[in-house]
Coordinates of C-alpha atoms and ligand atoms in Angstrom, one line a residue:
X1 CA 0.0 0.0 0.0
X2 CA 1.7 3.2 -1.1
X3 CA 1.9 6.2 1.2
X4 CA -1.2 8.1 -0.4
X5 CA -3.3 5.1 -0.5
X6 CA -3.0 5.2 3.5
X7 CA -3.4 8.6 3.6
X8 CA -6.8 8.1 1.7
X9 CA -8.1 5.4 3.2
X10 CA -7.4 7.1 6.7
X11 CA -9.1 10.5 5.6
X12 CA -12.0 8.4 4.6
X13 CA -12.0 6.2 7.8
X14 CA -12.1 9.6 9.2
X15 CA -14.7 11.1 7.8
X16 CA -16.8 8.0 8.4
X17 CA -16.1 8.1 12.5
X18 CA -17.2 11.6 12.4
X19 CA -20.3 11.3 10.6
X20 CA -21.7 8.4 12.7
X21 CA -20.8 10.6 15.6
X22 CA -23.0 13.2 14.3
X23 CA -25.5 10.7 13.6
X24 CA -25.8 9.3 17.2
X25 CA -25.8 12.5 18.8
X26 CA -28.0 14.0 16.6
X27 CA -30.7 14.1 18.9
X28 CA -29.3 13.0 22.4
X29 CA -27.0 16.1 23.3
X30 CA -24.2 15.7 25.5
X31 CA -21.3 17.1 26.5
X32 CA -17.9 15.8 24.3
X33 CA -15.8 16.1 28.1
X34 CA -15.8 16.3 31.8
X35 CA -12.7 17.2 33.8
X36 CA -13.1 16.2 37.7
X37 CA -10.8 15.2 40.8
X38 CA -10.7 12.7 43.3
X39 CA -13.8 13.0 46.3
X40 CA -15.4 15.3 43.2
X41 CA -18.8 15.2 41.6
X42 CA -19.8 15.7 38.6
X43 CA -22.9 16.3 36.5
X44 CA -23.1 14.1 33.2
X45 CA -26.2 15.9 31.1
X46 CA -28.4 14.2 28.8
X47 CA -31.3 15.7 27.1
X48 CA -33.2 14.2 24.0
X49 CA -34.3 17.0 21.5
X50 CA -36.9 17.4 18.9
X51 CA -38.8 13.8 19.7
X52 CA -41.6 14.6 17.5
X53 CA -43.2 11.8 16.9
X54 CA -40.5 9.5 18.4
X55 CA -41.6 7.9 21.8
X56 CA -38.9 7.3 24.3
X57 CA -39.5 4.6 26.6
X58 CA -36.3 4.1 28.7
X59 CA -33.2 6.0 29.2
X60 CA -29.8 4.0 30.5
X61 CA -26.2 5.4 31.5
X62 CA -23.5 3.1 30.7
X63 CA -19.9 3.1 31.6
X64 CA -17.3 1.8 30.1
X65 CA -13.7 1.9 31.4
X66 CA -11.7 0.4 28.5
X67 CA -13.5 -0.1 24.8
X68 CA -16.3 -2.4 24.6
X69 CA -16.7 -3.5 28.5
X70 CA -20.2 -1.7 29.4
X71 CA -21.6 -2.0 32.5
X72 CA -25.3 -0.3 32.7
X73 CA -25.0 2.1 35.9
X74 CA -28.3 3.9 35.9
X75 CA -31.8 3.6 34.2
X76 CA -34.5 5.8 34.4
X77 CA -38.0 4.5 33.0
X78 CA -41.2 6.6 33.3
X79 CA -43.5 4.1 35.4
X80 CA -40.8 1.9 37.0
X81 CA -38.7 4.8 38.4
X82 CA -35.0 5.3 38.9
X83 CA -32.6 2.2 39.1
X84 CA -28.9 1.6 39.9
X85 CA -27.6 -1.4 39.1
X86 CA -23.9 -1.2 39.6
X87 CA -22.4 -1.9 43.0
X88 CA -19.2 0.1 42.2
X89 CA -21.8 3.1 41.6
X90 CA -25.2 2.4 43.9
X91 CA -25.2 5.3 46.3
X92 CA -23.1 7.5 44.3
X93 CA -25.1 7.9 41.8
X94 CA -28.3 9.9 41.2
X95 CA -30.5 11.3 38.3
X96 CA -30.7 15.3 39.0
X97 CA -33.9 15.9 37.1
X98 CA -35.6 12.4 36.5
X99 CA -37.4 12.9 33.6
X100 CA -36.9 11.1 30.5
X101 CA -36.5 14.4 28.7
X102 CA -33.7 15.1 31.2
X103 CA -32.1 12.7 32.7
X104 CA -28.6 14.4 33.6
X105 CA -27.0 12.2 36.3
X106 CA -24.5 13.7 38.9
X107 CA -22.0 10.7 40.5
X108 CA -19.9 11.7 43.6
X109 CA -17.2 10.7 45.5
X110 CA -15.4 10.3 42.4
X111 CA -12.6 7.8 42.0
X112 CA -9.6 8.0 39.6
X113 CA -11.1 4.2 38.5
X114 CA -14.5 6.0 37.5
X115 CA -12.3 8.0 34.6
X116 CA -13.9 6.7 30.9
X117 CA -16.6 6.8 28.8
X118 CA -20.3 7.3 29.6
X119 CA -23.2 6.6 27.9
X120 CA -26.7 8.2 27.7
X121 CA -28.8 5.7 25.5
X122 CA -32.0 6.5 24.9
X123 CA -34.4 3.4 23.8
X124 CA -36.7 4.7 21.3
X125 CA -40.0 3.7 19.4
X126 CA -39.7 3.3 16.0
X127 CA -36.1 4.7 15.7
X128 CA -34.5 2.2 18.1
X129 CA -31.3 2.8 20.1
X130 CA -30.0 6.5 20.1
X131 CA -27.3 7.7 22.1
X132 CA -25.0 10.2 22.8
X133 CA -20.7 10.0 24.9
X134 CA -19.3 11.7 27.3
X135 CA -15.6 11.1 28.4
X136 CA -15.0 11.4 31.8
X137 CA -11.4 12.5 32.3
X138 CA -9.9 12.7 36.6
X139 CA -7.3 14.5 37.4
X140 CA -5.4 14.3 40.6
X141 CA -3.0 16.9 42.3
X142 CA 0.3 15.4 43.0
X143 CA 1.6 14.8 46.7
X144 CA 4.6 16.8 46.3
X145 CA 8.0 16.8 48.5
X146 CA 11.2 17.6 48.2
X147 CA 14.5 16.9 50.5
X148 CA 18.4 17.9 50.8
X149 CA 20.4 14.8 51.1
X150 CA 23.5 15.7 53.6
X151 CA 26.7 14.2 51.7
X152 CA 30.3 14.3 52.7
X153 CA 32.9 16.4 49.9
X154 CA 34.5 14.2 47.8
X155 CA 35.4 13.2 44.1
X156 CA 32.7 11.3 42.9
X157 CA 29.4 12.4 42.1
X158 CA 26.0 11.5 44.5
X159 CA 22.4 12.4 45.0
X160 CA 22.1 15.9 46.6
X161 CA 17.9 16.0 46.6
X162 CA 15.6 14.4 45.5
X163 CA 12.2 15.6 44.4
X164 CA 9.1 13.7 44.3
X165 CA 5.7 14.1 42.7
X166 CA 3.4 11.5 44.1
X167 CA 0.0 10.2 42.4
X168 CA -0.6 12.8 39.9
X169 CA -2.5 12.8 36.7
X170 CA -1.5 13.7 34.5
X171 CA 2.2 13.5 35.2
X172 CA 4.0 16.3 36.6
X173 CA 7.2 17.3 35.8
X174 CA 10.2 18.3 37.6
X175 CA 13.1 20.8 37.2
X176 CA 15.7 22.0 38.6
X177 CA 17.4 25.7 39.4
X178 CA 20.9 26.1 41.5
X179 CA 23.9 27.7 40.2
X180 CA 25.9 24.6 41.3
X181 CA 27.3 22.6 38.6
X182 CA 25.4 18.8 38.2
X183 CA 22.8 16.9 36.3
X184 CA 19.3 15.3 36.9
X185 CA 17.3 12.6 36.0
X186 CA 13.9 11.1 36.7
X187 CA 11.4 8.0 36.6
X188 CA 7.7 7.9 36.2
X189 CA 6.0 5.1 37.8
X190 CA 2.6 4.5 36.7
X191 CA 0.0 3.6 40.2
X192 CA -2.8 1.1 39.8
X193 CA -5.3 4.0 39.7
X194 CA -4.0 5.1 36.9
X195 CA -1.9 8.2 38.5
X196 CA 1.6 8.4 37.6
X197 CA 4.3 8.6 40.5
X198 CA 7.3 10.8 39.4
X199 CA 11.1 11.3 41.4
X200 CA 13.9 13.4 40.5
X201 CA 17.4 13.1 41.9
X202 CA 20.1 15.7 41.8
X203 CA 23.6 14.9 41.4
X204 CA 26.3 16.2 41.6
X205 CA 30.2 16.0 42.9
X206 CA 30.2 17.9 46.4
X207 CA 32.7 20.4 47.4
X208 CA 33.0 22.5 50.4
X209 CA 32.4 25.1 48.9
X210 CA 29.0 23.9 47.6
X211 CA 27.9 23.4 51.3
X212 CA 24.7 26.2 51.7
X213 CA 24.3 26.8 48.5
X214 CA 20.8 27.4 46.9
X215 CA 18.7 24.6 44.8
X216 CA 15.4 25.0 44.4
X217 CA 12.7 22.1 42.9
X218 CA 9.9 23.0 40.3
X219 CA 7.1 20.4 39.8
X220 CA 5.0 21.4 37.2
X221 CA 1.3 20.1 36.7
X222 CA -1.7 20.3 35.1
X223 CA -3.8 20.9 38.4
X224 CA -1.8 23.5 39.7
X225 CA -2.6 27.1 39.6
X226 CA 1.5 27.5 39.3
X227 CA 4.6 25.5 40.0
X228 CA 5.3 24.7 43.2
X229 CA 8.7 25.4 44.6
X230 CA 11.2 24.0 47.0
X231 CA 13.7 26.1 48.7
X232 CA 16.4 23.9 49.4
X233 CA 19.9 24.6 50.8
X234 CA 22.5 21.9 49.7
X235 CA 24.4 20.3 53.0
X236 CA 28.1 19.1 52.3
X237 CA 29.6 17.9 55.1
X238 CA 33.7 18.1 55.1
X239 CA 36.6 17.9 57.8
X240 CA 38.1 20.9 59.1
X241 CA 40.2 23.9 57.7
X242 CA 42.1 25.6 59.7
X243 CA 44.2 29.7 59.7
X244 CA 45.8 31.2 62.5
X245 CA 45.0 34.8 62.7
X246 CA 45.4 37.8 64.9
X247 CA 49.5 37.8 64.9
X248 CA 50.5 41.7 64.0
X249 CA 54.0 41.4 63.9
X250 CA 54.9 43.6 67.0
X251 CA 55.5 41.0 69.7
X252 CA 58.2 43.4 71.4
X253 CA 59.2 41.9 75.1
X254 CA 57.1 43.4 77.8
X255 CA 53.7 43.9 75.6
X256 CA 50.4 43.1 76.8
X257 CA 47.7 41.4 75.4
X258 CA 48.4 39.7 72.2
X259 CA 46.4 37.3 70.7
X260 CA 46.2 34.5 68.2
X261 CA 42.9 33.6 66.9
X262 CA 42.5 30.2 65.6
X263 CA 39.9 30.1 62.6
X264 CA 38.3 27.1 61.5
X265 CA 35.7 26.2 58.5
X266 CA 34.5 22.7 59.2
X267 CA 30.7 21.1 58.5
X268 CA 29.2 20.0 60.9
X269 CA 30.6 22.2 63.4
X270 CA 33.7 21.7 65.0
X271 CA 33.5 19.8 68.5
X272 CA 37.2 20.7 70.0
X273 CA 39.4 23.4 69.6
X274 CA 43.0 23.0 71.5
X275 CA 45.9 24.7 71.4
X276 CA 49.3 23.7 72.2
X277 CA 53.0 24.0 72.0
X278 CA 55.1 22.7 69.0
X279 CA 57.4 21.8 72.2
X280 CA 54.5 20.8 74.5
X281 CA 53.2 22.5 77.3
X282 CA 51.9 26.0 76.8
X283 CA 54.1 28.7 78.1
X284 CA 52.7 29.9 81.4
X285 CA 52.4 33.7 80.1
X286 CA 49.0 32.3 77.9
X287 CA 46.0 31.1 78.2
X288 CA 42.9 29.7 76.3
X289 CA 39.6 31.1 75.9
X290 CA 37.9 29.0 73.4
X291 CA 39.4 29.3 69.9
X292 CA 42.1 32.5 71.2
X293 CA 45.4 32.1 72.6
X294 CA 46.3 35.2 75.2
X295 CA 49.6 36.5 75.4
X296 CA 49.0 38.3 78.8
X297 CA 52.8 39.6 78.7
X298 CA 55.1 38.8 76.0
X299 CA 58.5 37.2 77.0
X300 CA 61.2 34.9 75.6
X301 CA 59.0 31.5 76.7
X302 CA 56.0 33.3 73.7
X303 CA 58.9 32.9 71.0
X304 CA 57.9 29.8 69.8
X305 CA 55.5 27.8 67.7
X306 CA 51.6 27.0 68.7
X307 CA 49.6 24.7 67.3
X308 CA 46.1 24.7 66.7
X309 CA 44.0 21.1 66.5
X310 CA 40.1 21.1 65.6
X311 CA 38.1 18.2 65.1
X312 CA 34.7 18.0 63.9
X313 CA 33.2 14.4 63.6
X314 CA 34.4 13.3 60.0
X315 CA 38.6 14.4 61.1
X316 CA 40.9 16.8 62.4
X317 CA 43.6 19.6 61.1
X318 CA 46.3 21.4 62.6
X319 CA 48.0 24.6 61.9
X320 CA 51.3 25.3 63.7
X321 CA 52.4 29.5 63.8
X322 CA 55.9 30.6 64.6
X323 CA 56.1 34.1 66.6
X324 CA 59.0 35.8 66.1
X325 CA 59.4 38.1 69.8
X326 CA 61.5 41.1 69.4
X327 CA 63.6 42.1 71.9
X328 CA 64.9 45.8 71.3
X329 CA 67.8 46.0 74.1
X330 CA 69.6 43.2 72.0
X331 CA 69.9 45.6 68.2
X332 CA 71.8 48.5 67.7
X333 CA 69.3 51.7 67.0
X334 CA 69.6 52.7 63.4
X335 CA 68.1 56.0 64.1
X336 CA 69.7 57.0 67.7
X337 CA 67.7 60.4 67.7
X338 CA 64.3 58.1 67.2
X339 CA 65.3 55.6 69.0
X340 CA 64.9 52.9 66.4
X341 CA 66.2 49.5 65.5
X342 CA 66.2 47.2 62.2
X343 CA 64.9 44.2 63.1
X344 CA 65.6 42.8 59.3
X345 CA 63.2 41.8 56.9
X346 CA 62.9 45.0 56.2
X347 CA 61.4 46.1 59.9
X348 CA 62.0 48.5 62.3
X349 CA 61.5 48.9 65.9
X350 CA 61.1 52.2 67.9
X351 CA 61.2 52.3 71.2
X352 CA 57.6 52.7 73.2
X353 CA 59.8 55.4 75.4
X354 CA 59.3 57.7 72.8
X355 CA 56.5 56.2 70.9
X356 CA 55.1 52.8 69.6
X357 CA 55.5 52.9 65.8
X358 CA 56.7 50.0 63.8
X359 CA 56.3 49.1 60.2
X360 CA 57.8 49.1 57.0
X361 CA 60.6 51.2 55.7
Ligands
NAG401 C1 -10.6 11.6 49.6 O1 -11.3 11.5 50.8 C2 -10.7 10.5 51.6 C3 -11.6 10.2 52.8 O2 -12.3 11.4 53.2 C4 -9.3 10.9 52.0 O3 -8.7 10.0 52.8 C5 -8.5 11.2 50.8 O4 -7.2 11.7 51.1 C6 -9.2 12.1 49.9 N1 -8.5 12.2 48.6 C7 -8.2 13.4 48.0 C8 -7.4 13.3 46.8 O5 -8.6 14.4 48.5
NAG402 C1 19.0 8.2 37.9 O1 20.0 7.4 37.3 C2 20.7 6.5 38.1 C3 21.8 5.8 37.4 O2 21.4 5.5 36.1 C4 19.7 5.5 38.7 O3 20.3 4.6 39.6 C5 18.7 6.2 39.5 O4 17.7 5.4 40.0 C6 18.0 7.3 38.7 N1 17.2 8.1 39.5 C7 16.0 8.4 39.2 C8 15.2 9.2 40.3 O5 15.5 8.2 38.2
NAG403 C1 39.1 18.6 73.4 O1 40.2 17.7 73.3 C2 41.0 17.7 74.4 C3 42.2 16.8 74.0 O2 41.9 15.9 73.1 C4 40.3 17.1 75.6 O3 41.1 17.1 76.7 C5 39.1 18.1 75.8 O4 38.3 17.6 76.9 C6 38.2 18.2 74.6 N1 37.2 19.2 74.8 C7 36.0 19.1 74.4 C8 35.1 20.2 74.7 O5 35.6 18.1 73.8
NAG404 C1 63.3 34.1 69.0 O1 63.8 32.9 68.4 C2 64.6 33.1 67.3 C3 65.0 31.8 66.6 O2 63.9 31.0 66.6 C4 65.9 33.9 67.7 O3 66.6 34.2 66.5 C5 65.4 35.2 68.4 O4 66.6 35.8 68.9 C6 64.5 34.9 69.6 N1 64.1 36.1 70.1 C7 64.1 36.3 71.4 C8 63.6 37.6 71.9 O5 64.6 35.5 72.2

């Protein structure tokens, strides 16, 4: 069968399905489609117009959930009354007008198992069976969530969040927006009522510096107003980091109050802070307070190295700092009417008698 052949015989196939269509629901007016939720209702109309001379004698709503398997869920006949005969249906079900001329049904507490076809048939004297089809589609919202996943830094790439769009119809989509560097992917999972179950992961290689850093989740659906959006900040856990600050480069004998601060950057937290001697025990001239070593008075036992240890849970680092303390009495002045020494490396002391300047020459 060439090309245009198919094309012909599908036009005409066409045409055909449309014209019965017309034919059936010449006369028994229905709606084409219905849109409702879960726990919904929804009103299914059926009129029959211009009878004339045509008798009606019984009206029937059918159902039918795939093609072909009908099940009759409603009649309504002039003498006999209203009947349901449907289990999945009886008590859910209810004609709003109850006339043969009318007989609109309205079914509640919908299910996402009642989505399908429905069928007003009319049973007619002398014309026969007329009807008319309404497709009942359900939509759900989707359950959505969405959740950081802490990591530790490292070299190979893992999940970050995940994102997850439960039971939705018709399937939601997710997306992504941070201004870290990784990738997504998702899977669709269709649910026995006939909802589709969607999950996005993010990956991604985590770095420290990643730790805190925005990502946000966009699931996107056809019952909702807008996207909803997750805030998320990203949690990468790594060992500490650690800078000694607070030196200035002016321990002259005899001053008080230096300090050293030791600065860490550690996730989680870090749990101990020490400080120590590169030779052991502090000098007696310092003490701790937290994460700053005091010099209350320099002297000869400060001209050494400290060390700094934190630990957080996943390790430790160290940093080890050398103060260099100048003593004045042992240079020659290089400026006798200042009073001022060079102390090398391109420093120079003057003495606090006259005032307390040092710096750069
Ligand atoms: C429908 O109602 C039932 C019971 O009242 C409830 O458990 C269920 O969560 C509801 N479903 C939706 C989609 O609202
Ligand atoms: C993403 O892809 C990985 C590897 O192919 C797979 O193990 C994982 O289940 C996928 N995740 C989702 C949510 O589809
Ligand atoms: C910190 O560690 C030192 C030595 O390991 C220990 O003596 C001290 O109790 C610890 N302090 C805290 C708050 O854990
Ligand atoms: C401090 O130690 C250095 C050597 O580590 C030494 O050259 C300097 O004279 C010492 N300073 C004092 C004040 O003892």
């Amino acid at each position: 069968m060439s090309d245009f052949t198919m094309i012909n015989c599908c036009l005409i196939l066409g045409a055909c399905l449309l014209s019965s269509q017309v034919v059936w629901s010449q006369r028994v007016r229905v709606e084409y489609e219905v849109t409702s939720s879960p726990n919904g209702s929804v009103n299914l109309r059926c009129e029959f117009t211009n009878s004339g001379s045509t008798k009606l004698t019984q009206v029937s709503w059918m159902f039918e959930r795939v093609e072909g398997d009908r099940h009759n869920i409603a009649v309504f006949h002039p003498l006999y009354g209203a009947s349901f005969p449907n289990k999945d249906f009886v008590g859910r079900v209810q004609f709003t007008q109850g006339s043969l001329e009318n007989p609109s049904i309205r079914i509640d507490k919908l299910r996402m198992s009642d989505a399908g076809r429905y069928i007003c048939e009319y049973a007619t004297y002398p014309s026969g069976n007329e009807q008319g089809t309404t497709t009942l589609i359900m939509q759900a919202k989707p359950k959505n969530s969405a959740t950081v996943i802490p990591v530790q830094a490292g070299s190979s790439e893992v999940v970050v969040a995940r994102c997850e769009a439960a039971q939705g119809k018709p399937e939601a989509t997710i997306s992504w927006i941070t201004a870290t560097a990784g990738r997504y992917n998702h899977t669709s999972v269709p649910e026995m009522d006939g909802t589709v179950t969607v999950k996005s992961e993010y990956r991604m290689i985590p770095t420290p510096d990643e730790n805190g850093k925005d990502i946000t989740c966009l699931v996107n659906q056809k019952t909702q107003n807008e996207p909803k959006t997750f805030l998320l900040k990203l949690v990468v856990e790594y060992p500490p980091t650690v800078r000694i600050e607070g030196y200035d480069n002016n321990w002259y004998m005899g001053r008080t109050d230096a300090v050293l601060i030791c600065e860490a950057d550690a996730n989680p937290e870090p749990t101990n802070v020490t400080w120590t001697a590169a030779s052991g025990q502090l000098p007696p001239s310092v003490s701790v307070d937290q994460n700053r070593l005091l010099v209350r008075k320099v002297d000869e036992t400060v001209n050494t190295t400290f060390v700094c240890e934190v630990k957080n849970s996943l390790g430790s680092a160290k940093k080890e700092f050398s103060a260099m303390v100048i003593d004045p009495s042992k240079r020659e002045p290089i400026d006798v009417r200042n009073n001022c020494w060079n102390l090398g490396f391109g420093f120079y002391f003057c003495s606090p008698k006259r005032n307390t300047f040092v710096g750069e020459v």
